[in-house]
Coordinates of C-alpha atoms and ligand atoms in Angstrom, one line a residue:
X1 CA -8.0 14.2 6.7
X2 CA -4.6 14.2 8.4
X3 CA -1.3 16.0 8.6
X4 CA 0.9 13.7 6.5
X5 CA 4.6 13.5 7.6
X6 CA 7.0 12.5 4.9
X7 CA 9.6 10.6 6.9
X8 CA 13.2 11.2 6.1
X9 CA 15.4 8.2 6.5
X10 CA 18.7 6.9 5.1
X11 CA 18.5 3.3 4.2
X12 CA 16.1 2.6 7.0
X13 CA 17.6 4.8 9.6
X14 CA 15.3 7.7 10.6
X15 CA 16.8 11.2 10.5
X16 CA 16.6 13.1 13.8
X17 CA 15.0 15.9 11.8
X18 CA 12.0 13.7 11.1
X19 CA 11.3 13.7 14.8
X20 CA 11.1 17.5 14.7
X21 CA 8.7 17.2 11.7
X22 CA 6.5 14.8 13.8
X23 CA 6.4 17.4 16.7
X24 CA 5.5 20.2 14.3
X25 CA 2.9 18.0 12.6
X26 CA 1.5 17.0 16.0
X27 CA 0.9 20.7 16.9
X28 CA -0.6 21.5 13.5
X29 CA -2.8 18.4 13.7
X30 CA -4.0 19.5 17.1
X31 CA -4.9 23.0 15.7
X32 CA -6.8 21.4 12.8
X33 CA -8.4 18.6 14.8
X34 CA -6.9 15.9 12.6
X35 CA -4.6 12.9 13.1
X36 CA -1.0 12.7 12.1
X37 CA -0.1 10.1 9.5
X38 CA 3.3 9.1 8.1
X39 CA 4.6 8.3 4.7
X40 CA 7.5 5.8 4.5
X41 CA 9.2 5.4 1.1
X42 CA 11.3 2.4 0.1
X43 CA 11.7 -1.2 1.4
X44 CA 14.2 -0.3 4.1
X45 CA 11.7 2.2 5.6
X46 CA 9.1 -0.4 6.4
X47 CA 10.8 -1.2 9.8
X48 CA 10.2 2.4 10.9
X49 CA 6.4 2.1 11.4
X50 CA 6.7 1.6 15.1
X51 CA 9.0 4.6 15.5
X52 CA 6.4 6.6 13.5
X53 CA 3.7 5.4 15.9
X54 CA 5.8 6.3 18.9
X55 CA 6.0 9.9 17.5
X56 CA 2.3 10.3 16.9
X57 CA 1.4 8.7 13.6
X58 CA -1.9 6.8 13.8
X59 CA -1.6 5.5 10.3
X60 CA 1.6 4.7 8.4
X61 CA 1.5 4.6 4.6
X62 CA 4.3 2.6 3.1
X63 CA 5.3 2.7 -0.6
X64 CA 7.8 0.2 -1.9
X65 CA 9.0 -0.4 -5.4
X66 CA 11.9 -2.3 -6.9
X67 CA 13.5 1.0 -7.9
X68 CA 13.3 2.4 -4.4
X69 CA 16.3 0.7 -2.9
X70 CA 17.9 4.0 -2.1
X71 CA 17.1 7.7 -2.2
X72 CA 16.1 9.5 -5.4
X73 CA 14.7 13.0 -5.3
X74 CA 12.4 12.8 -8.3
X75 CA 11.1 9.3 -7.4
X76 CA 10.5 10.4 -3.8
X77 CA 8.8 13.6 -5.0
X78 CA 6.6 11.5 -7.3
X79 CA 5.6 9.2 -4.5
X80 CA 4.7 12.2 -2.2
X81 CA 2.6 13.8 -5.0
X82 CA 0.8 10.4 -5.6
X83 CA 0.2 10.1 -1.8
X84 CA -1.3 13.6 -1.7
X85 CA -3.6 12.8 -4.6
X86 CA -4.6 9.5 -3.1
X87 CA -4.9 10.5 0.6
X88 CA -6.0 14.2 0.3
X89 CA -4.2 15.3 3.5
X90 CA -5.0 18.6 5.2
X91 CA -1.3 19.4 5.1
X92 CA 2.1 17.8 4.2
X93 CA 5.1 18.2 6.5
X94 CA 8.7 17.1 6.2
X95 CA 12.1 18.0 7.7
X96 CA 13.7 21.2 6.3
X97 CA 16.9 19.4 5.4
X98 CA 18.5 19.3 2.0
X99 CA 16.5 16.1 1.3
X100 CA 13.3 17.1 2.9
X101 CA 13.2 20.4 1.0
X102 CA 14.3 18.7 -2.3
X103 CA 11.5 16.1 -2.0
X104 CA 8.8 18.6 -1.1
X105 CA 9.8 21.0 -3.8
X106 CA 9.6 18.2 -6.4
X107 CA 6.2 17.1 -5.1
X108 CA 4.8 20.6 -4.9
X109 CA 5.9 21.3 -8.4
X110 CA 4.2 18.2 -9.6
X111 CA 1.0 19.1 -7.8
X112 CA 1.2 22.8 -8.8
X113 CA 1.1 23.8 -5.1
X114 CA 3.1 26.4 -3.3
X115 CA 5.8 25.1 -0.9
X116 CA 6.9 26.9 2.2
X117 CA 10.4 25.8 3.3
X118 CA 12.0 26.0 6.7
X119 CA 9.0 27.0 8.8
X120 CA 9.4 27.9 12.5
X121 CA 5.7 28.0 13.3
X122 CA 2.3 27.9 11.7
X123 CA -1.2 29.1 12.8
X124 CA -3.7 27.0 11.0
X125 CA -6.7 29.3 11.5
X126 CA -5.2 32.0 9.3
X127 CA -2.4 29.9 7.7
X128 CA 0.1 32.4 9.0
X129 CA 3.5 30.9 8.6
X130 CA 6.8 32.1 10.1
X131 CA 9.8 30.8 8.2
X132 CA 13.5 31.3 8.1
X133 CA 14.8 33.2 5.1
X134 CA 18.3 34.2 3.9
X135 CA 20.0 31.3 5.6
X136 CA 18.6 32.2 9.0
X137 CA 19.5 35.9 9.0
X138 CA 15.8 36.9 9.0
X139 CA 12.4 35.4 9.8
X140 CA 9.6 36.1 7.3
X141 CA 5.8 36.0 8.2
X142 CA 3.7 34.9 5.3
X143 CA 0.1 34.0 4.7
X144 CA -0.3 30.8 2.8
X145 CA -3.2 30.2 0.3
X146 CA -3.1 26.7 -0.8
X147 CA -5.5 23.8 -1.3
X148 CA -2.9 21.6 0.5
X149 CA -0.3 23.4 2.5
X150 CA 3.2 21.8 1.9
X151 CA 5.6 22.8 4.7
X152 CA 9.1 21.9 5.8
X153 CA 10.3 22.5 9.3
X154 CA 13.5 24.5 9.9
X155 CA 16.2 22.3 11.4
X156 CA 16.4 22.7 15.2
X157 CA 13.4 25.1 15.3
X158 CA 11.2 22.6 17.0
X159 CA 12.0 20.3 19.9
X160 CA 11.2 16.7 19.2
X161 CA 9.0 14.8 21.6
X162 CA 10.2 11.7 23.4
X163 CA 8.8 8.5 22.0
X164 CA 5.5 7.4 23.5
X165 CA 5.5 3.8 24.9
X166 CA 2.9 1.3 23.7
X167 CA 1.6 3.2 20.7
X168 CA 0.9 1.4 17.5
X169 CA -0.2 2.5 14.0
X170 CA -2.1 0.9 11.3
X171 CA 0.2 0.2 8.3
X172 CA -1.2 0.5 4.9
X173 CA 0.5 -0.1 1.6
X174 CA 0.4 2.7 -0.9
X175 CA 1.0 1.4 -4.4
X176 CA 2.6 3.9 -6.7
X177 CA 3.4 3.1 -10.4
X178 CA 6.8 4.8 -10.9
X179 CA 7.6 5.8 -14.5
X180 CA 11.1 5.2 -15.6
X181 CA 11.7 8.9 -16.1
X182 CA 11.5 9.6 -12.3
X183 CA 14.0 6.9 -11.4
X184 CA 16.7 8.4 -13.6
X185 CA 18.4 10.0 -10.6
X186 CA 18.8 7.4 -7.8
X187 CA 21.7 6.9 -5.5
X188 CA 23.7 3.9 -6.9
X189 CA 26.8 3.9 -4.7
X190 CA 28.3 5.8 -1.8
X191 CA 31.8 6.9 -1.0
X192 CA 32.3 7.4 2.7
X193 CA 34.5 10.6 3.2
X194 CA 34.3 10.6 7.0
X195 CA 33.0 8.2 9.5
X196 CA 31.9 8.4 13.1
X197 CA 31.1 11.8 14.7
X198 CA 30.4 14.5 12.1
X199 CA 30.2 18.3 12.4
X200 CA 26.4 18.1 12.2
X201 CA 26.0 15.5 14.9
X202 CA 29.0 16.1 17.2
X203 CA 28.2 16.8 20.9
X204 CA 31.1 19.2 21.1
X205 CA 32.5 21.4 18.3
X206 CA 35.6 23.4 18.8
X207 CA 35.5 26.1 16.1
X208 CA 38.4 28.3 14.9
X209 CA 38.4 31.5 13.0
X210 CA 40.8 33.9 11.5
X211 CA 42.3 34.4 14.9
X212 CA 43.8 31.0 14.7
X213 CA 46.2 32.4 12.1
X214 CA 47.3 29.3 10.1
X215 CA 46.5 25.7 9.4
X216 CA 49.1 24.6 12.0
X217 CA 47.4 26.8 14.5
X218 CA 44.5 24.4 14.6
X219 CA 46.6 21.8 16.4
X220 CA 45.5 23.3 19.8
X221 CA 41.9 23.1 18.7
X222 CA 42.3 19.4 17.6
X223 CA 43.9 18.6 21.0
X224 CA 40.9 20.1 22.9
X225 CA 38.3 18.5 20.6
X226 CA 40.0 15.1 20.9
X227 CA 39.9 15.4 24.7
X228 CA 36.2 16.3 24.7
X229 CA 35.1 13.7 22.1
X230 CA 34.3 16.5 19.7
X231 CA 35.3 17.7 16.3
X232 CA 36.9 20.8 14.9
X233 CA 34.9 23.4 12.9
X234 CA 35.8 26.7 11.4
X235 CA 34.7 30.0 10.0
X236 CA 34.7 31.0 6.3
X237 CA 37.7 33.2 6.8
X238 CA 39.5 29.9 7.5
X239 CA 38.3 28.0 4.5
X240 CA 38.9 31.1 2.3
X241 CA 42.5 31.0 3.5
X242 CA 42.7 27.3 2.7
X243 CA 43.6 26.4 6.3
X244 CA 40.7 23.9 6.6
X245 CA 38.4 22.2 4.0
X246 CA 34.9 23.6 3.3
X247 CA 33.4 20.5 5.0
X248 CA 34.6 22.0 8.3
X249 CA 32.8 25.3 7.8
X250 CA 30.1 26.3 10.1
X251 CA 27.5 28.8 9.0
X252 CA 25.1 30.0 6.3
X253 CA 27.2 28.5 3.5
X254 CA 28.5 25.7 5.7
X255 CA 27.1 23.3 8.2
X256 CA 24.4 24.1 10.7
X257 CA 25.5 22.7 14.0
X258 CA 23.6 21.9 17.2
X259 CA 26.1 20.5 19.7
X260 CA 25.8 20.5 23.5
X261 CA 28.8 22.9 23.5
X262 CA 30.3 25.1 20.8
X263 CA 33.7 26.6 21.7
X264 CA 34.3 29.4 19.3
X265 CA 37.9 30.5 19.2
X266 CA 39.1 33.6 17.4
X267 CA 35.8 33.9 15.6
X268 CA 34.1 37.3 15.5
X269 CA 30.6 36.0 15.2
X270 CA 29.5 37.5 11.9
X271 CA 25.8 36.9 11.2
X272 CA 26.6 34.3 8.5
X273 CA 28.6 32.3 11.0
X274 CA 26.1 32.9 13.9
X275 CA 23.1 31.4 12.0
X276 CA 25.0 28.1 11.7
X277 CA 26.1 28.1 15.3
X278 CA 23.1 29.5 17.2
X279 CA 21.4 26.1 17.8
X280 CA 24.2 25.1 20.0
X281 CA 22.9 24.5 23.6
X282 CA 25.8 26.4 25.1
X283 CA 28.4 28.6 23.5
X284 CA 31.8 29.5 25.0
X285 CA 33.6 32.2 23.1
X286 CA 37.4 32.7 23.4
X287 CA 38.5 36.0 21.9
X288 CA 40.9 38.8 22.6
X289 CA 38.1 41.3 21.8
X290 CA 35.5 41.7 24.6
X291 CA 33.2 43.5 22.1
X292 CA 33.2 40.7 19.5
X293 CA 29.7 39.7 18.5
X294 CA 30.4 36.1 19.4
X295 CA 31.6 37.1 22.9
X296 CA 28.5 39.3 23.4
X297 CA 26.1 36.5 22.3
X298 CA 27.8 33.6 24.0
X299 CA 26.7 31.9 27.2
X300 CA 30.3 32.1 28.5
X301 CA 33.4 34.0 27.3
X302 CA 37.1 34.0 28.0
X303 CA 38.8 37.2 27.0
X304 CA 42.3 36.2 26.0
X305 CA 44.7 34.7 23.5
X306 CA 43.4 31.4 22.3
X307 CA 46.9 30.0 22.2
X308 CA 47.2 30.5 25.9
X309 CA 43.6 29.6 26.8
X310 CA 43.1 26.4 24.9
X311 CA 46.3 24.6 26.1
X312 CA 45.4 25.6 29.6
X313 CA 41.9 24.1 29.3
X314 CA 43.2 20.9 27.7
X315 CA 45.9 20.6 30.4
X316 CA 43.3 21.0 33.1
X317 CA 41.0 18.4 31.6
Ligands
LIG1 C1 27.1 35.4 1.4 C2 28.0 35.1 2.6 C3 28.0 33.9 3.2 C4 28.9 33.6 4.3 N1 28.9 32.4 4.9 C5 29.6 32.2 5.9 C6 29.6 31.0 6.6 O1 28.9 30.0 6.3 N2 30.4 30.8 7.7 C7 31.2 31.8 8.2 O2 31.9 31.6 9.2 N3 31.3 33.0 7.5 C8 30.5 33.2 6.4 N4 30.6 34.4 5.7 C9 31.7 35.3 6.1 C10 31.4 36.2 7.3 O3 30.7 37.3 6.9 C11 32.7 36.6 8.1 O4 33.5 37.3 7.2 C12 33.5 35.4 8.7 O5 32.6 34.6 9.4 C13 34.6 36.0 9.6 O6 35.3 34.9 10.0 P1 36.1 35.1 11.4 O7 35.2 35.4 12.5 O8 37.0 33.9 11.5 O9 37.1 36.3 11.1 P2 37.1 37.8 11.7 O10 35.8 38.4 11.5 O11 38.3 38.4 11.1 O12 37.3 37.6 13.3 C14 38.5 37.1 13.8 C15 38.4 37.1 15.4 O13 39.5 36.6 16.0 C16 39.8 37.3 17.1 N5 41.2 37.0 17.4 C17 42.3 37.3 16.7 N6 43.4 36.8 17.3 C18 43.0 36.1 18.4 C19 43.7 35.3 19.3 N7 45.0 35.1 19.3 N8 43.0 34.7 20.3 C20 41.6 34.9 20.4 N9 40.9 35.7 19.5 C21 41.6 36.2 18.5 C22 39.5 38.7 16.8 O14 39.3 39.5 17.9 C23 38.3 38.6 15.9 O15 37.1 38.7 16.7 C24 29.8 34.7 4.7 C25 29.7 35.9 4.1 C26 28.9 36.1 3.0 C27 28.9 37.5 2.4

């Protein structure tokens, strides 16, 4: 028996969220008294066995197939379901990302098992699970009854462990016969819309809200973000006004960010924005309203007009 981690990767590059899944699985495995094992899907994933070992996997199961050259939700879900049937793990864990949730939902449906998405913690003795609901605006405590618990880990809810030196895992091939029907939806090609630092991975995000007032108003945010090696984000009020594209939006219906520093300018801090920003290590709010939710919740605040404050910070830097 083991806790089986479904490793998320993109063409052989492991997603950071997988490291959080390993940390979660390690804790669950310790509660259950079982090892952590990993499932790698696709030829390009084979090289990740050592990284899996460094994050706690004692056995790595690798499935390759001529159709698995890139990601495909149904195919991955089929492989996970086949792995569960073959390996009978005590639980299955994956990252609570779009892909992780998609794959586990597909696998759970095939296996006719319940699937608990976006978990914060689990107590194995009672299978009490705390998970994020409603885009992060509430936490739900649930009791899970399942032959094989299938859980994804809420992004940024668990701190990943540093890799352990000198660990190795036994690598075993898991042959899966993929029917044509499940490889109907596979990534064939990619169009790169943005390269380099993205909103989700940037170390610094300078976010602007309705207080910025216009598309042109974002010039002062761009200047500061450029100086700090960061990117510009925004609130939904901004995307609703057409000042910035939706890809810049932070929040429940935008991107969840986790930078070292989030500078929120002219943003009131509505709950739907806050849930996308709260994983930032430090938050600096710049707002004319000292009672704004973002000001109250931030680590630091400057009460003032962003059009005076931001150029002053940029000039000082
Ligand atoms: C289902 C649903 C999903 C949603 N998803 C999201 C989401 O993903 N992301 C999101 O952001 N919102 C989301 N919203 C919208 C959210 O509820 C808020 O309406 C929105 O976040 C408000 O944006 P804002 O803070 O920019 O604007 P406001 O709430 O209008 O705040 C503007 C702030 O700017 C300050 N200000 C004004 N002028 C200046 C100045 N010159 N200098 C400094 N400060 C100034 C004001 O004091 C105020 O605090 C969602 C809403 C719903 C119902």
